[in-house]
Amino acid sequence: MISPLISLKSNSVLIIVTSLLLLCINFSIANEDYYYYYYKERTALYSLKTVLNNPFLHKVWTGPHCHFNTSIWYGIKCSADGHVAELVLENMGLRGNISESALINFSELSVLSFKHNYLSGTIMDFGLNPKLTRIDLSGNSFSGQIPASVLRLSGLVSFLLQDNSLTGSVPEFNQSSLREFNLSNNNLSGFVPKTTALELFGLDSYSGNPELAHYSSAGSKNDIAPSTGSPDDKDQSLKAILKKYLYVLDVVLLAVVILLLVLYFRKAKRLKKMMKEEAELRDRETKYSMANERIKGEEKSRDHHQIKSVEVESSQRLSVSNNNNNNNNTNGIGGGQAERGKLVFIHGDDEDDKREETFKMGDLLKASAEGLGKGTSGNCYKAMMEGKPVVVVKRLRNLKPLTEEEFAKQLLLVANHQRHPNLLPVLAYYHSKNEKLLVYEYVAKGNLFNRIHGGRGKRDRIPFRWGSRLTVARGVARALEFLHLNTSSPVAVPHGNLKSTNILLGDNDSALVSDYGLASLIALPVAVQRTVSYRSPEYQSTKRVSKKSDVWSFGGLLLELLTGKVAAYAAPAGARGVDLCRWVHRAVREEWTAEIFDGEIAVNRRSAVPGMLRLLEIALRCIETSPERRPDMSEVVREVEEIQLVDQSEDEDDDHGHSHERSLTDDSSMSTIASGDYRR
């Protein structure tokens, strides 16, 4: 009796041990399969990163690409079982020749998008990607034929290949799930297949393919239907269809009437709100102007003593060098390295530049000073020397740690730009361990911000008319084009902080752009918080700026000139502004034409209106969210120069002869803008 019990117990133990061994083996095999597949995905991604050779991807595509269902790699999303499910790299300027087999290791891939890059090669093979539902390779340079493997993607929902260089015929797509389809602007040929799936899409999906044709509705045997039923039956059927269409038409007309009423009341409400905001803004501007004048008087004395105390501290170190300043300061940046503690004049090889060296550091130390304001890169003071020209001294602050040689090298780059008539030249600089100073010519008419916004609501304000504003826009555009053409690096920002407070007004309202070349001297944390280029859409999304960031800043400046409103991203301390880009886009979309332009230019004669609308179009192109869609500054200069400048006297004579409400609310005036690419 005992022996059978022992045998039964032994068999049970054997079964349990065997089961555990089988579980361990299965787990080991499953783990091995997972890591093998993970390694294949990772290898494929590294190969793709090598082909694209993009600095940003080299930086962020490191470490595990999938950790369970999450990924820290830019543009990648993972499935629940830890495999790549989405690969989205859009609008990144990527270049490279993608291999046809680049995706064979991503069997769980469901979304693929490389749109708006510069990729080339043939379209990838999708035979091993059965779960793909969305493919967007539009806006690249892919060539060759559309692979037949796309026909095996049974769950395909979106297939977008427009704006490439594809050739060959259109495959016979017949997936019932297909909802988005576009092959326009390629080099496809032959006929569009008559499949149920492709018949859902109109001609726009195939436009821009000269060799591609459609089956005609007449003469096609697939379109000929056999005649059935008697003539009476056909008449009854036709009446029923007509009755149904008339009923639908009545419903649509009623819906349109209701919609128009709703839009009317919404627009009236928004217009009322907008007028209220405008009144509040003008009230704030008036209060700010009065407060600024009061503060300016209070700070005048304090600023004078402040610059004196700082410079007197430096004068003890400069006394020896100042005695010899006459003999040696002609070396400058262009002529050799200056010794420490000297006021170094900036000039080129032209002997005429030496006429600027009419004062010494000692003259600056003795000058009476008046505070002009505080900017991103430092405080400015008006220095009035006895018997010498009036100059402006900028005390630089928030700079990167730079040696004197590095500082001088950067000022040499600034000196190379001094020949343009719309750039404010730097006369001299001073560099020591504790002080960095720049000396500029004094421009008596002040800056553009005060000319647009200062003295609003006062009787003694001189109106800033359309002709003067167009002159300023032209001058700034020319200066910015000059900086862009003379900057070799494609990723550098030639100005970096273009705004109305950094534009001075010379004779006849000619523009003088200042603070160029200083953005690269400022510490990055300060630049990110205070300079205009770092407020651009591309920095918010990619943390990068370029020449196109300057173009965006110029577009915002044009909007400030046209609307007379303070831009929030460029407002000086103490001034509140509005998001001009968003406000103007809304105004264009809602056709609030009369509310866009500043009242001081809206009263101009009707002949000036086309120019104002044209400048608004240029501004809207410059503030495009995507840098690639913005024009280069050379193109901007050409378009601004084409705007006709009307006679200023005729504008003034016409102030009381025409209503700006009538001039600027003509439906035809805004049709191009409201219905074009600028609608958001």
XYZ file of C-alpha atoms in Angstrom:
680
model
C 0.000 0.000 0.000
C 2.918 2.378 0.764
C 4.749 1.648 -2.506
C 1.961 2.958 -4.814
C 1.740 6.151 -2.758
C 5.454 6.769 -3.093
C 5.267 6.134 -6.839
C 2.339 8.572 -7.219
C 4.179 11.282 -5.290
C 7.309 10.829 -7.399
C 5.313 11.166 -10.615
C 3.706 14.426 -9.386
C 7.081 15.939 -8.587
C 8.386 14.906 -11.993
C 5.428 16.561 -13.756
C 5.910 19.848 -11.842
C 9.642 19.977 -12.583
C 9.038 19.240 -16.263
C 6.428 22.040 -16.487
C 8.776 24.590 -14.899
C 11.541 23.641 -17.318
C 9.187 24.111 -20.289
C 8.103 27.549 -18.987
C 11.715 28.656 -18.585
C 12.562 27.475 -22.094
C 9.543 29.330 -23.587
C 10.377 32.517 -21.668
C 13.974 32.319 -22.817
C 12.902 31.841 -26.441
C 10.420 34.757 -26.192
C 13.067 37.007 -24.655
C 15.553 35.993 -27.295
C 13.029 36.794 -30.058
C 12.255 40.200 -28.490
C 15.903 41.255 -28.154
C 16.700 39.991 -31.644
C 13.847 42.050 -33.095
C 14.807 45.062 -30.892
C 18.403 44.839 -32.159
C 17.217 44.752 -35.801
C 15.052 47.860 -35.255
C 17.852 49.711 -33.509
C 20.329 48.817 -36.283
C 17.873 50.052 -38.930
C 17.359 53.359 -37.071
C 21.111 53.912 -36.741
C 21.497 53.235 -40.479
C 18.769 55.801 -41.193
C 20.463 58.323 -38.876
C 23.746 57.838 -40.766
C 22.070 58.442 -44.137
C 20.262 61.589 -42.944
C 23.411 62.934 -41.202
C 21.420 65.533 -39.296
C 23.121 67.168 -36.254
C 19.872 67.322 -34.320
C 19.132 63.618 -34.817
C 22.737 62.714 -33.957
C 22.198 64.477 -30.655
C 18.786 63.106 -29.670
C 18.806 59.612 -31.218
C 20.833 57.954 -28.464
C 20.061 55.348 -25.833
C 17.190 52.839 -26.023
C 14.800 53.772 -28.819
C 11.837 52.029 -27.157
C 11.296 51.418 -23.468
C 8.085 49.432 -23.222
C 5.534 51.726 -24.956
C 7.482 55.021 -24.737
C 10.396 56.552 -26.631
C 12.679 59.506 -25.936
C 13.824 59.583 -29.573
C 12.469 62.571 -31.511
C 9.822 61.584 -34.086
C 9.365 58.011 -32.823
C 6.417 56.445 -31.001
C 6.379 52.884 -29.739
C 3.702 50.220 -29.524
C 2.568 48.508 -26.327
C 4.989 45.636 -26.903
C 8.002 47.966 -27.294
C 8.377 48.184 -31.099
C 8.488 51.196 -33.409
C 4.905 52.113 -34.363
C 5.306 55.655 -35.769
C 8.228 57.346 -37.586
C 7.480 61.068 -38.158
C 10.282 63.461 -39.255
C 8.620 66.513 -40.854
C 9.868 69.996 -41.888
C 13.437 69.368 -40.709
C 15.377 70.080 -43.914
C 16.591 66.466 -44.000
C 18.753 65.382 -46.935
C 19.905 61.982 -48.091
C 19.217 59.034 -50.375
C 16.843 56.654 -48.592
C 17.401 52.953 -49.344
C 14.543 50.908 -50.780
C 14.978 48.437 -47.910
C 15.155 51.047 -45.159
C 11.890 49.905 -43.504
C 12.039 46.109 -43.772
C 12.796 45.671 -40.046
C 9.777 47.662 -38.825
C 6.986 45.093 -39.010
C 4.868 46.993 -36.410
C 5.121 50.371 -38.211
C 1.701 52.016 -38.727
C 2.532 55.705 -39.477
C 5.343 57.006 -41.723
C 5.879 60.709 -42.543
C 8.931 62.427 -44.072
C 7.000 65.344 -45.573
C 8.584 68.684 -46.523
C 12.255 67.633 -46.544
C 14.846 67.140 -49.313
C 15.024 63.349 -49.375
C 15.760 61.467 -52.599
C 15.938 57.925 -53.938
C 13.155 55.506 -54.777
C 10.054 54.925 -52.658
C 10.691 52.328 -49.947
C 9.400 48.755 -50.178
C 6.404 48.323 -47.846
C 6.065 44.565 -48.265
C 7.199 43.857 -44.685
C 5.129 46.619 -43.135
C 1.609 45.125 -43.196
C 0.273 47.412 -40.445
C 0.988 50.702 -42.274
C -2.112 52.920 -42.377
C -0.671 56.387 -43.122
C 2.164 57.266 -45.538
C 3.177 60.888 -46.209
C 6.320 61.461 -48.307
C 5.114 64.709 -49.913
C 7.376 67.676 -50.618
C 10.612 65.716 -51.271
C 12.644 64.610 -54.323
C 11.764 60.911 -54.525
C 11.955 59.403 -58.000
C 11.189 56.114 -59.713
C 7.912 54.202 -59.673
C 5.355 53.719 -56.916
C 6.098 50.229 -55.508
C 3.472 47.524 -56.031
C 3.866 46.549 -52.367
C 1.486 49.383 -51.389
C -1.369 47.328 -52.831
C -0.851 44.760 -50.064
C -1.457 47.330 -47.308
C -5.051 46.325 -46.587
C -5.591 48.947 -43.854
C -4.156 51.927 -45.800
C -6.046 55.146 -44.885
C -3.788 57.946 -46.177
C -1.301 57.898 -49.084
C 0.298 61.306 -49.902
C 3.176 61.524 -52.432
C 2.551 64.954 -54.020
C 5.409 67.309 -54.981
C 8.050 64.683 -55.853
C 9.573 63.412 -59.145
C 7.854 60.024 -59.437
C 7.455 58.331 -62.824
C 5.585 55.340 -64.212
C 1.926 54.438 -63.876
C -0.546 54.623 -61.002
C -1.051 51.244 -59.270
C -4.598 49.862 -59.025
C -5.386 50.940 -55.477
C -8.606 49.339 -54.266
C -8.420 49.470 -50.472
C -11.843 50.316 -49.082
C -10.181 52.038 -46.107
C -8.458 54.704 -48.288
C -9.585 58.242 -47.313
C -6.679 60.523 -48.312
C -4.885 60.199 -51.659
C -2.685 62.694 -53.537
C -0.177 62.099 -56.356
C -0.175 65.653 -57.780
C 2.913 67.447 -59.135
C 4.940 64.406 -60.227
C 5.839 62.922 -63.644
C 3.393 60.015 -63.698
C 2.046 58.730 -67.017
C -0.636 56.461 -68.467
C -4.257 56.279 -67.272
C -5.680 56.487 -63.767
C -7.104 53.016 -62.992
C -10.894 52.876 -62.643
C -11.096 51.246 -59.241
C -13.744 51.814 -56.612
C -11.193 53.347 -54.232
C -9.662 55.784 -56.754
C -13.012 56.986 -58.084
C -13.581 58.676 -54.710
C -10.865 61.264 -55.427
C -11.115 64.246 -57.769
C -8.766 65.675 -60.364
C -6.804 67.643 -57.723
C -5.277 64.367 -56.535
C -3.611 63.894 -59.954
C -2.954 67.457 -61.196
C 0.534 68.492 -62.258
C 1.242 65.192 -64.110
C 1.257 66.182 -67.835
C 1.449 62.609 -69.114
C -1.289 61.245 -66.850
C -4.795 60.898 -68.314
C -8.282 59.883 -67.094
C -10.852 57.686 -68.750
C -13.444 59.903 -70.436
C -17.024 59.530 -69.307
C -18.176 59.289 -72.933
C -17.169 56.248 -74.918
C -15.813 54.250 -72.034
C -17.327 50.843 -71.902
C -17.047 50.828 -68.127
C -19.348 53.855 -68.004
C -22.099 52.569 -70.350
C -25.078 51.270 -68.356
C -27.816 49.105 -69.980
C -31.222 50.769 -70.453
C -33.914 49.325 -68.167
C -37.574 50.139 -67.564
C -40.189 52.018 -69.579
C -40.197 55.779 -70.339
C -42.956 56.333 -67.755
C -40.879 54.674 -65.086
C -37.962 56.904 -66.026
C -40.132 60.029 -65.779
C -41.373 59.027 -62.346
C -37.827 58.299 -61.229
C -36.617 61.658 -62.593
C -39.412 63.527 -60.749
C -38.571 61.744 -57.513
C -34.895 62.644 -57.859
C -35.736 66.263 -58.714
C -38.059 66.520 -55.714
C -35.348 65.148 -53.469
C -32.787 67.663 -54.789
C -35.196 70.572 -54.326
C -35.819 69.503 -50.746
C -32.085 69.319 -50.083
C -31.618 72.730 -51.723
C -34.261 74.275 -49.450
C -32.555 72.854 -46.388
C -29.157 74.118 -47.578
C -30.501 77.620 -48.258
C -32.106 77.760 -44.827
C -28.855 76.630 -43.230
C -26.925 79.283 -45.178
C -29.292 82.033 -44.011
C -28.952 80.907 -40.381
C -25.161 80.703 -40.748
C -24.970 84.211 -42.226
C -27.016 85.594 -39.353
C -24.761 83.876 -36.813
C -21.617 85.163 -38.556
C -23.056 88.683 -38.684
C -23.752 88.789 -34.957
C -20.395 87.179 -34.131
C -18.556 89.665 -36.300
C -20.440 92.591 -34.785
C -19.594 91.328 -31.300
C -15.920 90.860 -32.187
C -15.715 94.270 -33.796
C -17.171 95.850 -30.674
C -14.675 93.981 -28.517
C -11.847 94.953 -30.852
C -12.758 98.629 -30.703
C -12.836 98.418 -26.911
C -9.369 96.811 -26.863
C -8.115 99.507 -29.242
C -9.381 102.246 -26.935
C -7.771 100.565 -23.913
C -4.491 100.173 -25.803
C -4.401 103.846 -26.792
C -5.162 104.802 -23.197
C -2.286 102.640 -21.959
C 0.025 104.144 -24.591
C -0.868 107.671 -23.475
C -0.250 106.790 -19.822
C 3.027 105.072 -20.718
C 4.209 108.087 -22.715
C 3.465 110.464 -19.806
C 5.136 108.132 -17.289
C 8.162 107.730 -19.550
C 8.680 111.478 -19.786
C 8.440 111.806 -16.013
C 10.853 108.922 -15.367
C 13.251 110.242 -17.989
C 13.633 113.509 -16.085
C 14.143 111.687 -12.776
C 16.756 109.334 -14.207
C 18.723 112.002 -16.033
C 20.733 113.068 -12.993
C 21.112 109.519 -11.618
C 22.377 108.157 -14.947
C 24.893 111.005 -15.221
C 26.462 110.113 -11.865
C 26.294 106.379 -12.623
C 28.363 106.550 -15.806
C 30.755 108.994 -14.176
C 31.421 106.686 -11.216
C 32.034 103.662 -13.414
C 34.263 105.452 -15.896
C 36.262 107.269 -13.232
C 37.105 103.849 -11.784
C 38.393 102.842 -15.221
C 40.266 106.135 -15.713
C 42.883 105.202 -13.100
C 43.876 102.277 -15.309
C 43.632 104.378 -18.478
C 45.636 107.469 -17.454
C 48.943 106.256 -18.896
C 47.455 104.991 -22.142
C 45.326 108.130 -22.625
C 48.479 110.293 -22.664
C 49.643 108.330 -25.704
C 46.221 107.896 -27.276
C 46.960 110.427 -30.055
C 49.849 108.363 -31.409
C 48.500 104.827 -31.116
C 44.690 104.707 -31.346
C 44.856 104.807 -35.152
C 45.825 101.120 -35.069
C 42.154 100.226 -34.398
C 40.681 96.936 -35.394
C 41.695 97.300 -38.956
C 45.268 98.347 -38.263
C 46.517 96.085 -35.485
C 45.969 94.996 -31.905
C 45.339 97.785 -29.385
C 46.947 97.712 -25.972
C 44.715 97.268 -22.904
C 42.853 100.300 -21.591
C 42.655 102.354 -24.778
C 39.703 103.754 -26.684
C 40.006 101.896 -30.005
C 38.545 103.549 -33.074
C 36.979 101.273 -35.682
C 37.826 102.044 -39.299
C 38.960 100.352 -42.449
C 41.887 101.160 -44.718
C 40.342 104.388 -46.005
C 42.263 107.401 -44.729
C 39.018 109.417 -44.536
C 37.991 107.309 -41.543
C 40.619 109.061 -39.393
C 38.448 112.157 -39.249
C 36.323 110.299 -36.682
C 39.175 110.254 -34.146
C 38.442 113.703 -32.768
C 38.167 112.758 -29.082
C 39.912 110.630 -26.495
C 38.871 108.544 -23.527
C 39.646 111.486 -21.297
C 37.108 113.591 -23.189
C 34.434 110.957 -22.550
C 35.264 110.854 -18.859
C 34.807 114.616 -18.603
C 31.586 114.694 -20.657
C 28.171 115.293 -19.154
C 25.976 112.211 -19.591
C 22.260 111.731 -20.082
C 20.582 108.339 -19.832
C 18.805 107.330 -23.057
C 17.439 103.946 -22.064
C 18.130 100.326 -21.188
C 18.350 97.685 -23.895
C 19.007 93.967 -24.208
C 22.760 94.326 -24.582
C 23.299 97.276 -22.249
C 22.462 100.833 -21.148
C 22.908 103.822 -23.478
C 24.062 107.321 -22.509
C 24.275 110.552 -24.464
C 27.773 111.979 -23.901
C 28.186 115.724 -24.517
C 31.873 116.708 -24.722
C 33.033 120.289 -24.744
C 33.965 121.301 -28.267
C 33.539 117.736 -29.513
C 30.749 115.910 -31.343
C 27.873 114.441 -29.326
C 28.124 110.636 -29.158
C 26.247 107.725 -27.599
C 28.052 105.355 -25.225
C 26.647 101.862 -24.734
C 27.764 99.997 -21.594
C 27.596 96.341 -22.595
C 26.270 93.798 -20.090
C 25.009 90.203 -20.028
C 27.888 89.154 -22.305
C 29.517 85.778 -22.806
C 32.944 85.343 -21.167
C 35.264 86.720 -23.894
C 38.948 87.580 -24.007
C 39.970 90.933 -25.426
C 41.117 89.192 -28.613
C 37.770 87.440 -29.036
C 35.912 90.690 -28.365
C 38.062 92.547 -30.927
C 37.521 89.790 -33.506
C 33.736 90.132 -33.164
C 33.992 93.930 -33.490
C 36.028 93.383 -36.689
C 33.015 91.568 -38.163
C 30.853 94.555 -37.196
C 33.350 96.933 -38.837
C 33.042 95.039 -42.137
C 29.361 96.063 -42.292
C 29.869 99.778 -41.667
C 29.827 100.886 -45.298
C 26.068 100.552 -45.770
C 24.116 103.826 -45.530
C 21.294 102.187 -43.522
C 23.556 100.708 -40.824
C 24.581 102.821 -37.816
C 28.404 102.640 -37.609
C 30.334 101.940 -34.405
C 32.931 104.700 -33.941
C 35.057 103.096 -31.222
C 35.155 100.560 -28.411
C 36.781 100.154 -25.016
C 37.563 96.799 -23.407
C 38.778 96.009 -19.887
C 38.125 93.276 -17.384
C 35.225 95.141 -15.763
C 33.986 97.420 -18.552
C 33.064 96.998 -22.225
C 31.927 100.149 -24.027
C 30.797 100.924 -27.580
C 30.693 104.461 -28.967
C 28.178 105.418 -31.689
C 27.232 108.554 -33.560
C 24.346 110.428 -31.932
C 21.152 110.487 -34.017
C 18.971 113.354 -32.846
C 15.595 112.208 -34.222
C 15.465 109.158 -31.944
C 14.202 105.659 -32.642
C 11.342 104.250 -34.692
C 9.391 103.001 -31.646
C 8.998 106.521 -30.250
C 8.146 107.887 -33.718
C 5.286 105.387 -34.136
C 3.920 105.325 -30.588
C 5.180 108.452 -28.847
C 2.827 111.353 -28.182
C -0.327 109.530 -29.251
C -3.423 111.574 -28.483
C -1.496 114.849 -28.137
C -2.171 117.887 -30.320
C 1.514 118.593 -30.982
C 2.195 115.114 -32.404
C 3.332 115.202 -36.040
C 1.557 112.392 -37.944
C 3.798 109.601 -39.233
C 2.487 109.318 -42.781
C 2.529 106.418 -45.241
C 5.379 107.764 -47.385
C 7.718 108.033 -44.386
C 6.820 104.552 -43.169
C 7.490 103.039 -46.597
C 10.855 104.837 -46.682
C 11.742 103.259 -43.326
C 10.626 99.790 -44.513
C 12.836 100.094 -47.594
C 15.873 101.230 -45.616
C 15.598 98.441 -43.033
C 15.083 95.828 -45.777
C 18.220 97.027 -47.611
C 20.286 96.973 -44.417
C 19.098 93.491 -43.487
C 19.778 92.211 -47.026
C 23.332 93.606 -46.798
C 23.912 91.813 -43.476
C 22.527 88.539 -44.864
C 24.640 88.668 -48.039
C 27.789 89.372 -46.029
C 27.309 86.594 -43.465
C 28.925 83.351 -44.602
C 27.346 80.966 -42.093
C 23.918 79.624 -43.200
C 22.805 79.092 -39.585
C 24.002 82.381 -38.076
C 21.554 85.192 -37.354
C 23.099 88.326 -38.921
C 21.147 90.735 -36.691
C 19.228 88.660 -34.157
C 17.379 91.478 -32.379
C 15.598 93.510 -35.066
C 12.877 95.690 -33.522
C 11.643 99.269 -33.673
C 13.721 100.436 -30.675
C 16.902 99.370 -32.529
C 16.094 101.449 -35.624
C 17.034 105.134 -35.555
C 15.700 107.825 -37.888
C 18.077 110.067 -39.796
C 17.395 112.910 -42.188
C 14.272 112.530 -44.370
C 13.215 109.582 -42.171
C 16.032 107.387 -43.492
C 16.449 104.248 -41.384
C 19.637 103.481 -39.456
C 19.703 99.911 -38.099
C 21.692 99.512 -34.866
C 22.754 96.672 -32.533
C 23.640 94.396 -35.463
C 26.294 91.786 -34.718
C 25.769 91.978 -30.943
C 23.464 88.964 -30.584
C 26.446 86.591 -30.768
C 28.092 88.431 -27.832
C 25.157 88.056 -25.452
C 24.961 85.093 -23.088
C 22.532 82.499 -24.440
C 20.114 82.467 -21.439
C 19.711 86.252 -21.747
C 19.385 86.089 -25.541
C 16.654 83.455 -25.303
C 14.639 85.645 -22.906
C 15.140 89.075 -24.475
C 16.118 88.989 -28.164
C 13.514 88.922 -30.922
C 14.898 86.030 -33.014
C 14.489 83.638 -30.103
C 10.749 84.448 -30.062
C 10.369 83.034 -33.609
C 8.194 79.934 -34.197
C 11.160 77.778 -35.247
C 12.996 78.353 -31.963
C 9.882 77.415 -30.010
C 9.686 74.085 -31.904
C 13.306 73.173 -32.820
C 15.417 75.416 -30.527
C 17.281 76.736 -33.590
C 17.500 80.156 -35.249
C 18.804 81.193 -38.672
C 18.707 83.997 -41.226
C 15.005 83.266 -41.691
C 14.515 84.265 -38.022
C 15.619 87.782 -39.040
C 13.065 87.650 -41.876
C 10.351 86.796 -39.310
C 11.462 89.758 -37.159
C 11.294 92.043 -40.216
C 7.737 90.855 -40.921
C 6.741 91.770 -37.370
C 8.348 95.209 -37.827
C 6.283 95.774 -40.998
C 3.107 94.894 -39.080
C 4.055 97.433 -36.398
C 4.570 100.087 -39.107
C 1.214 99.278 -40.741
C -0.969 98.873 -37.652
C 0.596 101.384 -35.264
C 0.300 98.787 -32.486
C 3.014 97.765 -30.021
C 4.319 94.261 -30.754
C 4.353 92.141 -27.588
C 7.560 90.257 -28.462
C 9.519 93.484 -29.077
C 7.946 95.863 -26.547
C 10.423 97.729 -24.312
C 10.240 97.492 -20.541
C 7.085 99.109 -19.206
C 5.147 98.886 -22.473
C 2.409 96.322 -23.049
C 1.858 95.001 -26.540
C -0.329 92.630 -28.518
C 0.498 89.465 -30.475
C 0.569 91.265 -33.824
C 1.010 88.130 -35.944
C -2.069 86.452 -34.490
C -4.098 89.689 -34.435
C -3.447 90.527 -38.100
C -4.143 86.969 -39.243
C -7.489 87.094 -37.444
C -8.265 90.511 -38.916
C -7.498 89.278 -42.445
C -9.537 86.126 -41.928
C -12.525 88.063 -40.598
C -12.044 90.835 -43.228
C -11.746 93.625 -40.642
C -9.939 95.633 -43.300
C -10.582 99.087 -41.885
C -9.281 98.040 -38.460
C -5.855 96.806 -39.619
C -4.138 100.020 -40.687
C -3.041 102.772 -38.335
C -5.335 105.810 -38.473
C -2.417 108.076 -39.429
C -1.922 106.233 -42.728
C -5.489 105.044 -43.284
C -6.487 108.633 -44.158
C -4.118 108.661 -47.145
C -5.500 108.991 -50.676
C -6.876 105.937 -52.427
C -3.791 105.668 -54.672
C -1.738 104.685 -51.603
C -4.044 101.825 -50.608
C -2.608 99.247 -53.079
C 0.874 99.886 -51.712
C -0.317 99.460 -48.120
C -2.047 96.189 -49.017
C 1.051 94.993 -50.907
C 3.277 95.697 -47.910
C 0.808 93.773 -45.734
C 1.098 90.790 -48.096
C 4.903 90.906 -47.835
C 4.675 91.059 -44.029
C 2.384 88.014 -43.928
C 4.834 86.024 -46.068
C 7.715 87.011 -43.770
C 5.911 85.766 -40.616
C 5.049 82.334 -42.033
C 5.359 79.689 -39.305
C 7.614 77.511 -41.484
C 11.020 79.181 -42.198
C 11.176 77.448 -45.593
C 8.055 79.339 -46.739
C 9.516 82.748 -45.895
C 11.257 84.716 -48.690
C 14.926 85.647 -48.660
C 15.758 89.278 -47.869
C 16.878 89.898 -51.466
C 13.392 88.928 -52.640
C 11.833 91.090 -49.917
C 13.913 94.118 -50.992
C 12.869 93.656 -54.619
C 9.169 93.464 -53.705
C 9.284 96.444 -51.310
C 11.149 98.539 -53.907
C 8.348 97.831 -56.408
C 5.757 99.555 -54.205
C 5.016 103.002 -55.617
C 5.664 105.929 -53.269
C 2.859 108.484 -53.582
C 3.477 112.215 -53.214
C 3.456 113.087 -49.491
C 1.829 116.481 -50.155
C -0.980 114.813 -52.065
C -1.557 112.530 -49.090
C -1.878 115.467 -46.742
C -4.202 117.337 -49.113
C -6.353 114.252 -49.320
C -6.705 113.803 -45.536
C -10.099 115.512 -45.543
C -11.176 114.499 -49.028
C -11.639 110.745 -48.627
C -12.945 108.474 -45.941
C -10.443 105.800 -44.954
C -13.355 103.569 -44.054
C -14.510 103.608 -47.685
C -11.001 103.328 -49.152
C -9.953 100.349 -47.134
C -13.179 98.400 -46.970
C -13.489 97.912 -50.719
C -14.170 94.188 -51.151
C -11.702 93.937 -54.034
C -8.881 95.433 -51.974
C -8.514 92.465 -49.658
C -9.630 89.623 -51.893
C -6.065 88.578 -52.688
C -5.041 88.454 -49.044
C -8.187 86.968 -47.542
C -8.446 84.161 -50.109
C -4.747 83.438 -50.615
C -2.061 81.456 -48.860
C -2.044 83.936 -45.984
C -5.362 82.753 -44.540
C -4.821 80.860 -41.282
